[in-house]
C-alpha positions as CSV (number, residue, x, y, z in Angstrom):
1,X,-14.7,-167.6,-77.8
2,X,-13.1,-164.7,-75.9
3,X,-13.6,-161.2,-77.1
4,X,-10.5,-159.7,-78.8
5,X,-8.3,-157.1,-77.2
6,X,-8.5,-153.5,-78.3
7,X,-6.9,-153.3,-81.8
8,X,-4.3,-150.9,-83.1
9,X,-6.7,-149.8,-85.7
10,X,-10.5,-150.0,-85.6
11,X,-12.3,-149.7,-89.0
12,X,-16.0,-148.9,-88.9
13,X,-17.6,-150.2,-92.1
14,X,-16.9,-153.4,-94.1
15,X,-17.6,-152.0,-97.5
16,X,-15.1,-151.3,-100.3
17,X,-13.4,-148.4,-98.4
18,X,-13.1,-150.3,-95.1
19,X,-11.9,-153.5,-96.6
20,X,-9.3,-151.8,-98.9
21,X,-8.1,-149.8,-95.9
22,X,-7.5,-153.0,-93.9
23,X,-5.5,-154.5,-96.8
24,X,-3.3,-151.4,-97.0
25,X,-2.7,-151.5,-93.2
26,X,-1.8,-155.2,-93.3
27,X,0.6,-154.6,-96.3
28,X,2.4,-152.1,-94.0
29,X,2.9,-154.5,-91.1
30,X,0.0,-153.3,-88.9
31,X,-1.0,-156.6,-87.2
32,X,-4.0,-155.7,-85.0
33,X,-6.9,-154.6,-87.2
34,X,-10.6,-154.9,-86.4
35,X,-13.4,-154.1,-88.8
36,X,-16.9,-153.8,-87.5
37,X,-20.1,-153.6,-89.5
38,X,-23.7,-153.5,-88.5
39,X,-24.8,-155.7,-91.5
40,X,-24.8,-159.5,-91.3
41,X,-21.9,-160.0,-93.7
42,X,-19.0,-157.9,-95.0
43,X,-18.9,-156.3,-98.5
44,X,-21.2,-153.3,-98.2
45,X,-23.7,-152.2,-100.8
46,X,-22.0,-154.0,-103.7
47,X,-23.2,-157.3,-102.2
48,X,-26.7,-156.6,-103.4
49,X,-25.9,-155.2,-106.9
50,X,-25.5,-158.1,-109.4
51,X,-24.8,-156.0,-112.5
52,X,-21.2,-155.4,-113.7
53,X,-19.1,-152.3,-113.4
54,X,-17.8,-152.5,-109.8
55,X,-14.2,-151.9,-108.7
56,X,-12.8,-150.7,-112.0
57,X,-10.6,-147.9,-110.6
58,X,-9.2,-150.1,-107.8
59,X,-9.0,-153.6,-109.4
60,X,-8.9,-152.6,-113.1
61,X,-11.7,-155.1,-113.8
62,X,-15.5,-154.5,-114.0
63,X,-16.7,-157.0,-111.4
64,X,-20.3,-157.5,-110.4
65,X,-21.1,-156.1,-107.0
66,X,-20.8,-159.4,-105.2
67,X,-17.8,-160.3,-107.3
68,X,-16.0,-157.2,-106.2
69,X,-16.9,-157.8,-102.5
70,X,-15.5,-161.3,-102.9
71,X,-12.3,-159.9,-104.4
72,X,-11.8,-157.5,-101.5
73,X,-12.3,-160.3,-99.0
74,X,-9.9,-162.6,-100.8
75,X,-7.3,-159.9,-100.6
76,X,-7.6,-160.2,-96.8
77,X,-7.1,-163.9,-96.7
78,X,-4.0,-164.7,-94.6
79,X,-3.8,-161.3,-93.0
80,X,-4.4,-160.6,-89.3
81,X,-7.6,-158.6,-90.1
82,X,-10.6,-159.6,-87.9
83,X,-14.2,-158.7,-89.0
84,X,-17.1,-158.5,-86.6
85,X,-20.5,-158.1,-88.3
86,X,-23.8,-157.2,-86.6
87,X,-21.7,-154.8,-84.6
88,X,-22.5,-151.1,-84.3
89,X,-20.6,-148.0,-83.4
90,X,-22.7,-146.2,-80.7
91,X,-20.6,-143.1,-80.0
92,X,-17.1,-141.7,-80.8
93,X,-15.1,-139.5,-78.5
94,X,-11.7,-137.9,-78.4
95,X,-8.9,-140.3,-77.5
96,X,-9.9,-141.9,-79.8
97,X,-12.5,-143.8,-77.8
98,X,-15.2,-145.9,-79.6
99,X,-18.3,-147.4,-77.8
100,X,-19.5,-150.4,-79.8
101,X,-22.1,-153.1,-79.3
102,X,-22.6,-156.5,-81.0
103,X,-23.7,-160.1,-80.2
104,X,-20.2,-161.4,-79.8
105,X,-18.4,-158.4,-78.3
106,X,-21.3,-157.1,-76.3
107,X,-21.1,-153.5,-75.2
108,X,-17.5,-152.3,-75.1
109,X,-15.3,-149.2,-75.0
110,X,-12.4,-149.5,-77.3
111,X,-9.3,-147.4,-77.3
112,X,-7.4,-148.1,-80.5
113,X,-4.5,-146.0,-81.6
114,X,-6.4,-145.0,-84.7
115,X,-10.0,-145.3,-86.2
116,X,-11.0,-145.2,-89.8
117,X,-14.6,-144.3,-90.4
118,X,-16.0,-145.9,-93.6
119,X,-19.8,-146.1,-92.9
120,X,-20.9,-145.1,-96.4
121,X,-24.2,-143.5,-97.4
122,X,-27.9,-144.2,-97.8
123,X,-30.5,-143.0,-100.2
124,X,-33.1,-140.4,-99.3
125,X,-36.5,-142.1,-98.8
126,X,-40.0,-140.7,-99.2
127,X,-39.9,-139.2,-95.7
128,X,-36.6,-137.4,-96.3
129,X,-37.9,-135.9,-99.6
130,X,-41.3,-134.9,-98.0
131,X,-43.4,-136.4,-100.8
132,X,-47.1,-136.1,-99.8
133,X,-49.9,-138.6,-100.4
134,X,-51.4,-141.8,-99.0
135,X,-49.6,-144.3,-96.8
136,X,-48.8,-147.8,-98.0
137,X,-48.0,-151.1,-96.4
138,X,-45.6,-152.0,-99.2
139,X,-44.5,-150.8,-102.6
140,X,-42.7,-147.6,-101.7
141,X,-38.9,-148.4,-101.6
142,X,-35.4,-147.1,-102.1
143,X,-33.2,-148.8,-104.6
144,X,-31.1,-150.2,-101.7
145,X,-34.1,-151.8,-100.1
146,X,-35.2,-153.4,-103.4
147,X,-31.7,-154.7,-104.0
148,X,-31.5,-156.3,-100.6
149,X,-34.9,-157.9,-101.1
150,X,-33.9,-159.4,-104.5
151,X,-30.4,-160.4,-103.3
152,X,-31.9,-162.2,-100.3
153,X,-34.5,-164.0,-102.3
154,X,-37.5,-162.2,-100.7
155,X,-40.5,-162.4,-102.9
156,X,-42.5,-159.2,-103.5
157,X,-46.3,-159.2,-103.0
158,X,-48.0,-160.7,-106.1
159,X,-49.9,-157.5,-106.8
160,X,-46.7,-155.6,-107.5
161,X,-46.3,-155.7,-111.3
162,X,-45.1,-152.3,-112.3
163,X,-42.8,-149.6,-110.9
164,X,-41.8,-146.0,-111.4
165,X,-38.3,-144.9,-110.5
166,X,-37.8,-141.5,-109.0
167,X,-34.3,-140.2,-110.1
168,X,-32.1,-140.4,-113.2
169,X,-28.6,-140.8,-111.7
170,X,-26.4,-143.9,-112.3
171,X,-28.1,-145.8,-109.5
172,X,-31.5,-145.2,-111.1
173,X,-30.4,-147.3,-114.1
174,X,-29.2,-150.0,-111.7
175,X,-32.7,-149.9,-110.2
176,X,-34.1,-150.8,-113.7
177,X,-31.9,-153.9,-113.7
178,X,-32.9,-154.9,-110.2
179,X,-36.7,-154.2,-110.7
180,X,-36.7,-156.4,-113.8
181,X,-35.0,-159.2,-111.8
182,X,-37.8,-158.8,-109.3
183,X,-40.4,-159.2,-112.0
184,X,-41.4,-155.6,-112.1
185,X,-42.1,-153.7,-115.3
186,X,-40.6,-150.2,-115.1
187,X,-43.1,-147.8,-116.6
188,X,-41.2,-144.5,-116.1
189,X,-38.2,-142.7,-114.7
190,X,-38.9,-139.3,-113.2
191,X,-36.4,-136.6,-112.5
192,X,-36.7,-132.9,-111.5
193,X,-33.5,-131.9,-113.2
194,X,-33.3,-130.6,-116.8
195,X,-31.3,-133.6,-118.1
196,X,-30.6,-137.2,-117.2
197,X,-28.0,-137.1,-114.4
198,X,-26.4,-140.3,-115.6
199,X,-24.8,-140.8,-119.0
200,X,-27.1,-139.7,-121.9
201,X,-26.9,-143.1,-123.8
202,X,-28.4,-144.8,-120.8
203,X,-31.5,-142.7,-121.2
204,X,-31.7,-143.7,-124.9
205,X,-31.5,-147.3,-123.9
206,X,-34.2,-146.9,-121.3
207,X,-36.5,-145.3,-123.8
208,X,-35.8,-148.0,-126.4
209,X,-36.9,-150.5,-123.7
210,X,-40.3,-148.8,-123.5
211,X,-39.6,-146.7,-120.3
212,X,-40.9,-143.1,-120.3
213,X,-37.9,-141.0,-119.2
214,X,-39.3,-137.7,-117.8
215,X,-36.9,-134.9,-116.9
216,X,-37.9,-131.5,-115.6
217,X,-40.7,-133.3,-113.7
218,X,-41.5,-132.9,-110.0
219,X,-43.5,-135.1,-107.7
220,X,-46.9,-133.9,-106.4
221,X,-48.4,-136.9,-104.7
222,X,-48.4,-140.7,-104.3
223,X,-51.9,-142.0,-104.7
224,X,-52.7,-145.2,-102.7
225,X,-55.6,-147.6,-102.7
226,X,-56.1,-150.4,-100.2
227,X,-52.8,-149.8,-98.6
228,X,-50.7,-149.9,-101.8
229,X,-49.6,-147.3,-104.4
230,X,-51.8,-147.0,-107.4
231,X,-50.5,-143.9,-109.1
232,X,-47.9,-141.2,-109.0
233,X,-49.0,-137.6,-109.7
234,X,-46.2,-135.6,-111.4
235,X,-45.9,-132.1,-112.8
236,X,-43.8,-130.7,-115.6
237,X,-44.4,-127.0,-116.0
238,X,-48.2,-126.5,-116.0
239,X,-48.7,-130.1,-117.2
240,X,-50.0,-132.5,-114.5
241,X,-50.0,-136.2,-115.2
242,X,-51.3,-139.3,-113.3
243,X,-48.9,-142.3,-113.9
244,X,-50.4,-145.6,-112.9
245,X,-48.0,-147.8,-110.9
246,X,-47.9,-150.5,-108.3
247,X,-44.5,-149.4,-106.8
248,X,-42.4,-146.3,-106.4
249,X,-38.7,-146.6,-106.1
250,X,-36.7,-143.7,-104.8
251,X,-33.0,-143.4,-105.9
252,X,-30.1,-141.2,-105.0
253,X,-30.2,-137.9,-103.1
254,X,-27.5,-139.4,-100.9
255,X,-27.2,-138.9,-97.1
256,X,-23.8,-139.7,-95.4
257,X,-24.1,-142.2,-92.6
258,X,-23.0,-139.9,-89.8
259,X,-25.7,-140.3,-87.2
260,X,-23.3,-141.6,-84.6
261,X,-21.0,-138.6,-85.1
262,X,-23.6,-136.0,-83.9
263,X,-22.2,-134.0,-81.0
264,X,-18.9,-135.8,-81.2
265,X,-15.4,-134.5,-82.0
266,X,-15.5,-135.0,-85.8
267,X,-16.4,-131.9,-87.7
268,X,-18.8,-132.2,-90.6
269,X,-18.7,-130.3,-93.9
270,X,-21.9,-128.4,-94.5
271,X,-21.6,-128.9,-98.2
272,X,-21.3,-132.7,-98.2
273,X,-22.8,-133.5,-94.8
274,X,-19.9,-135.9,-94.2
275,X,-16.7,-135.6,-92.2
276,X,-14.3,-132.9,-93.2
277,X,-10.9,-134.4,-94.0
278,X,-7.5,-133.3,-95.2
279,X,-5.3,-135.0,-97.8
280,X,-4.1,-137.6,-95.2
281,X,-7.8,-138.5,-94.7
282,X,-7.5,-137.1,-91.1
283,X,-10.7,-135.7,-89.5
284,X,-10.7,-132.9,-87.0
285,X,-10.3,-135.4,-84.2
286,X,-6.7,-136.7,-83.7
287,X,-6.3,-140.3,-84.6
288,X,-9.6,-140.5,-86.4
289,X,-9.6,-140.9,-90.2
290,X,-12.4,-141.3,-92.8
291,X,-12.8,-142.7,-96.3
292,X,-15.4,-143.7,-98.8
293,X,-18.9,-142.5,-99.6
294,X,-19.6,-141.0,-96.2
295,X,-17.3,-138.2,-97.4
296,X,-19.3,-137.0,-100.4
297,X,-22.1,-137.8,-102.8
298,X,-21.9,-141.2,-104.3
299,X,-18.7,-142.3,-106.0
300,X,-18.0,-145.6,-107.5
301,X,-17.0,-148.6,-105.4
302,X,-13.6,-148.7,-107.0
303,X,-13.1,-145.0,-106.2
304,X,-14.1,-145.6,-102.6
305,X,-11.7,-148.5,-102.3
306,X,-8.9,-146.2,-103.6
307,X,-9.8,-143.7,-100.8
308,X,-9.8,-146.6,-98.3
309,X,-6.4,-147.7,-99.5
310,X,-5.1,-144.2,-99.1
311,X,-6.5,-143.9,-95.6
312,X,-4.9,-147.2,-94.7
313,X,-1.5,-146.0,-96.0
314,X,-1.8,-142.7,-94.1
315,X,-2.8,-144.5,-90.8
316,X,0.2,-146.8,-91.2
317,X,2.4,-143.7,-91.5
318,X,0.7,-142.1,-88.5
319,X,1.3,-145.2,-86.4
320,X,5.0,-145.0,-87.4
321,X,5.2,-141.4,-86.3
322,X,5.8,-140.1,-89.9
323,X,2.8,-137.8,-90.0
324,X,1.1,-135.9,-87.2
325,X,-2.4,-136.6,-85.9
326,X,-3.6,-133.0,-86.4
327,X,-5.2,-131.9,-89.6
328,X,-3.6,-129.8,-92.2
329,X,-4.9,-126.2,-92.1
330,X,-4.9,-124.8,-95.6
331,X,-8.5,-124.4,-96.8
332,X,-8.9,-123.3,-100.4
333,X,-11.6,-120.8,-101.1
334,X,-14.2,-122.2,-103.4
335,X,-16.1,-120.0,-106.0
336,X,-19.9,-120.3,-106.3
337,X,-19.4,-122.6,-109.3
338,X,-17.7,-125.2,-107.2
339,X,-20.1,-127.6,-105.4
340,X,-17.7,-129.8,-103.3
341,X,-14.0,-130.4,-102.9
342,X,-13.0,-133.4,-100.9
343,X,-10.5,-133.3,-99.2
344,X,-11.4,-129.9,-97.9
345,X,-8.0,-129.2,-96.1
346,X,-4.5,-129.4,-97.5
347,X,-0.9,-129.4,-96.4
348,X,2.5,-130.7,-97.3
349,X,3.0,-133.7,-95.0
350,X,1.0,-136.3,-96.9
351,X,0.8,-138.0,-100.3
352,X,-1.8,-136.8,-102.8
353,X,-5.2,-138.5,-102.2
354,X,-8.1,-139.3,-104.6
355,X,-9.9,-136.0,-105.0
356,X,-13.7,-135.5,-105.5
357,X,-14.4,-132.2,-107.2
358,X,-17.8,-131.3,-108.6
359,X,-19.4,-128.2,-109.9
360,X,-22.7,-126.8,-108.9
361,X,-24.1,-126.3,-112.5
362,X,-23.4,-127.4,-116.0
363,X,-20.6,-125.3,-117.5
364,X,-19.7,-125.8,-121.2
365,X,-16.2,-125.2,-122.4
366,X,-14.7,-124.1,-119.1
367,X,-11.6,-124.7,-117.1
368,X,-10.9,-125.3,-113.4
369,X,-8.1,-123.0,-112.0
370,X,-6.3,-122.3,-108.8
371,X,-5.0,-118.8,-108.0
372,X,-3.2,-117.2,-105.1
373,X,-2.4,-113.6,-104.2
374,X,0.5,-114.0,-106.5
375,X,-1.7,-115.0,-109.5
376,X,-2.9,-118.1,-111.3
377,X,-0.8,-121.2,-110.4
378,X,-2.7,-124.1,-112.0
379,X,-5.2,-124.4,-114.8
380,X,-7.0,-127.5,-116.1
381,X,-7.9,-128.5,-119.6
382,X,-10.9,-126.8,-121.2
383,X,-13.9,-129.1,-121.2
384,X,-17.7,-129.3,-120.5
385,X,-18.1,-129.6,-116.7
386,X,-21.3,-131.4,-115.7
387,X,-22.8,-131.2,-112.2
388,X,-22.9,-134.4,-110.2
389,X,-19.9,-135.7,-112.2
390,X,-16.4,-136.0,-110.8
391,X,-14.0,-133.8,-112.7
392,X,-10.3,-133.6,-113.0
393,X,-8.8,-132.1,-109.8
394,X,-6.0,-129.5,-109.4
395,X,-2.6,-130.6,-108.2
396,X,-2.2,-131.1,-104.5
397,X,0.7,-128.7,-104.4
398,X,-1.4,-125.9,-105.7
399,X,-4.3,-126.5,-103.3
400,X,-1.8,-126.5,-100.3
401,X,-0.7,-123.0,-101.1
402,X,-1.6,-120.2,-98.8
403,X,-4.6,-118.1,-100.0
404,X,-5.4,-120.7,-102.7
405,X,-8.7,-120.0,-104.5
406,X,-10.4,-122.6,-106.7
407,X,-12.7,-121.4,-109.4
408,X,-14.1,-122.0,-112.9
409,X,-12.7,-119.8,-115.6
410,X,-13.4,-119.2,-119.3
């Protein structure tokens, strides 16, 4: 089969953001769309997560992970979208020019009119977190690795009977589900933060299931015997405990998949580690857009699909000449209480996008406000603002104002 010609739009990543972007482009009469993904099948991380709750913001239904992936792929049936799996982006240059390689396309330079980056994120592993201790042949995993093993029907070594989960975010509770499906008894969840980072009732359910949920607890060492974990040494204040376990599962502490962007034309945000975008999802490189979890800490699959849909709409407008390729240039100033704001740049030539706004610490009974040199121009409702939770965002019009300052007020 001959390799396809260069597309109008190249989408890098076949997860929820990339697939939703492709559908939006097809709906707006873009006919040459190619999605590449380095995995062996499209769908992204939801393919390996069999619990419900995926796609709610986008599809208005709590699919399972594989169910939501199938829904997104059904939406592309009958469209001109092509998907090439086992295909990797090597480098990205101004133009835009993408160097890719895969078993069917081989090594190629592509010169599409636009590129949408939707490569997602990965969890920090033991090495990223600098956790000391013995080395192990098996039994030290991330949630993503465990999910893939279970989804692909790979049997764990018989000696693996129990596990400790490091982290208390949403995905940590997904890890409980997956570990149990793998035949592992979850003994404990360990988190350094002062509270559970997911919803508090989930912690109550975990405790009711016999799981020791330990907050304010740091890792000191992984103890191994005969090439396998045997215990996790943890510390809470001056109290040091040895927790027996056969496996350690690391969750969260997300890292955007931006390795191929190093040294290239796409500027990265030091707060998020992902591409810096404006409200049209444009990066700093003309013709290159971005969407999904590579932009920020983990958001839900439905949220990422909404971002992808917005990116697809904006690229369609860009191809029609309705918006420019250059980024907007209004950058709101963020107070110390604001952790991230995505998009980072604002203007008046594009529709309002999904906005990820998070605070850096828990703030009870506060409001988010936008002010300019002329005074306060927008104020949100008073509520408790929790770190690592998406909160209601200011209006796009207020953020696009010159000298806009975003802060938390009493």
